[in-house]
Amino acid sequence: MLCRGPLALALAPFCLLYPSADQHPSLSALWGDVKKSEGTSAATYLGTHDSSGSQTSSSLSCHEESTGASSWNVFTSRGLSSSSWSDYILKYLLITSNLLFTVLGLVTLVLGLWGLINKESFAQEKISGIGTDPMLLFTFLGLVLALLSLTGCVGVLRENMCLLRTFSAAVLLLLVAQVLAAVLVYSLQGQIVEVLRSGMLAAMVRYQDDLDLRFITDEIQTGLQCCGADTYRDWEINVYFNCSAPGVQACGVPPSCCVDPLENGTVWNTQCGLGAQQLDEFSAQSVIFLGGCLGSISRWIEHNSGVIVTVVIILLGVQILTLFITAHLLQKIRWSRAQHDVYLQSLQ
């Protein structure tokens, strides 16, 4: 009663913290339960002191308050049950993973742009070969990964249904594309070998002109202990290693083909492959690797097929789990908004 009349302004902070029972529906319902437990009915009490008209109005008021209180209690109880710990864990797990993938995408993007700028790939005389530049692939993958992960992260944080739908649709498209690519690779193994052969021969042709292709070729030949695509004589297609070339590298192979490419175990010996193509296979096998890299790649894939399948299954599983979590969050957001609309309509 103090929160009404001339004292209401002075006691406003107190009234906000401790509202009266008739101002807060849930407190009114609680007070009614207490009075019932004491064996005294509020309606009976009002009926002994007021006229029939006031008794009717007070009963209607109590009915409205109890209706509002029940609506509020149902809404809050369901809202609390919908925001369980599992929902919070799933939400922040999705936020954390998207943040990590956003950082990874940005790092990949910066690395690709740095490689393109450092090699002056955007120069007019080099722009024609930018399509085969591996740094362009790094740039594209980094941009896609960063944008996709950032969209999902912001969508979860803001509970934006549009961003979450866009994120889930993009992940679904990527998942379908990866499954189709895996099926194509498995069913077109013969054509894949020819594509790899063409790619490696193209890299061998540009070995001295492209630092990235030289690095990748050297890593493959050193790691798999191979030389050339099918045989070490494939290096004949390179203008510097061709036997008709005028330089000292004529009829030679790169140092990454050598059995022992390090001089004294520490320094890269750039002269170890000179003249290797002029040697017969019996003499050359003590100096360089004779087998081509395509056969070594096939043997490596067969030897590590279990690991490859496991990694592919884990990656696909993570993406499927991301789709399920996103769909669950979308359903929760939809349900919460629907309940909020129902509660607002009940107040009107």
mmCIF file with all atom_site columns, C-alpha atoms in Angstrom, residues 4 8 15 42 80 102-103 106 108 130 134-135 156 166 178 180 206-207 212 232 237 241 246 265 295:
data_model
loop_
_atom_site.group_PDB
_atom_site.id
_atom_site.type_symbol
_atom_site.label_atom_id
_atom_site.label_alt_id
_atom_site.label_comp_id
_atom_site.label_asym_id
_atom_site.label_entity_id
_atom_site.label_seq_id
_atom_site.pdbx_PDB_ins_code
_atom_site.Cartn_x
_atom_site.Cartn_y
_atom_site.Cartn_z
_atom_site.occupancy
_atom_site.B_iso_or_equiv
_atom_site.pdbx_formal_charge
_atom_site.auth_seq_id
_atom_site.auth_comp_id
_atom_site.auth_asym_id
_atom_site.auth_atom_id
_atom_site.pdbx_PDB_model_num
ATOM 1  C CA . ARG A 1 4   ? 0.581  4.011   -3.933  1.00 0.00 ? 4   ARG A CA 1
ATOM 2  C CA . ALA A 1 8   ? 5.065  6.314   -4.246  1.00 0.00 ? 8   ALA A CA 1
ATOM 3  C CA . CYS A 1 15  ? 8.872  -0.478  -4.603  1.00 0.00 ? 15  CYS A CA 1
ATOM 4  C CA . ALA A 1 42  ? -8.830 -14.368 0.393   1.00 0.00 ? 42  ALA A CA 1
ATOM 5  C CA . LEU A 1 80  ? 14.628 -22.180 -18.047 1.00 0.00 ? 80  LEU A CA 1
ATOM 6  C CA . THR A 1 102 ? 38.475 -18.299 -38.536 1.00 0.00 ? 102 THR A CA 1
ATOM 7  C CA . VAL A 1 103 ? 42.009 -17.757 -37.256 1.00 0.00 ? 103 VAL A CA 1
ATOM 8  C CA . LEU A 1 106 ? 43.029 -15.803 -41.882 1.00 0.00 ? 106 LEU A CA 1
ATOM 9  C CA . THR A 1 108 ? 46.155 -19.248 -44.659 1.00 0.00 ? 108 THR A CA 1
ATOM 10 C CA . ILE A 1 130 ? 48.881 -17.058 -61.887 1.00 0.00 ? 130 ILE A CA 1
ATOM 11 C CA . PRO A 1 134 ? 49.822 -22.805 -55.603 1.00 0.00 ? 134 PRO A CA 1
ATOM 12 C CA . MET A 1 135 ? 49.710 -19.615 -53.518 1.00 0.00 ? 135 MET A CA 1
ATOM 13 C CA . VAL A 1 156 ? 25.712 -18.134 -32.870 1.00 0.00 ? 156 VAL A CA 1
ATOM 14 C CA . THR A 1 166 ? 23.575 -19.378 -44.391 1.00 0.00 ? 166 THR A CA 1
ATOM 15 C CA . GLN A 1 178 ? 33.623 -33.563 -50.448 1.00 0.00 ? 178 GLN A CA 1
ATOM 16 C CA . LEU A 1 180 ? 31.194 -36.429 -54.368 1.00 0.00 ? 180 LEU A CA 1
ATOM 17 C CA . ARG A 1 206 ? 58.824 -24.803 -64.621 1.00 0.00 ? 206 ARG A CA 1
ATOM 18 C CA . TYR A 1 207 ? 61.211 -26.088 -61.958 1.00 0.00 ? 207 TYR A CA 1
ATOM 19 C CA . ASP A 1 212 ? 56.821 -22.783 -55.072 1.00 0.00 ? 212 ASP A CA 1
ATOM 20 C CA . TYR A 1 232 ? 64.706 -40.093 -63.629 1.00 0.00 ? 232 TYR A CA 1
ATOM 21 C CA . ILE A 1 237 ? 61.836 -32.162 -70.636 1.00 0.00 ? 237 ILE A CA 1
ATOM 22 C CA . PHE A 1 241 ? 68.488 -30.392 -67.613 1.00 0.00 ? 241 PHE A CA 1
ATOM 23 C CA . PRO A 1 246 ? 74.454 -25.358 -73.062 1.00 0.00 ? 246 PRO A CA 1
ATOM 24 C CA . GLY A 1 265 ? 75.772 -34.086 -43.736 1.00 0.00 ? 265 GLY A CA 1
ATOM 25 C CA . GLY A 1 295 ? 54.759 -45.185 -58.291 1.00 0.00 ? 295 GLY A CA 1
#
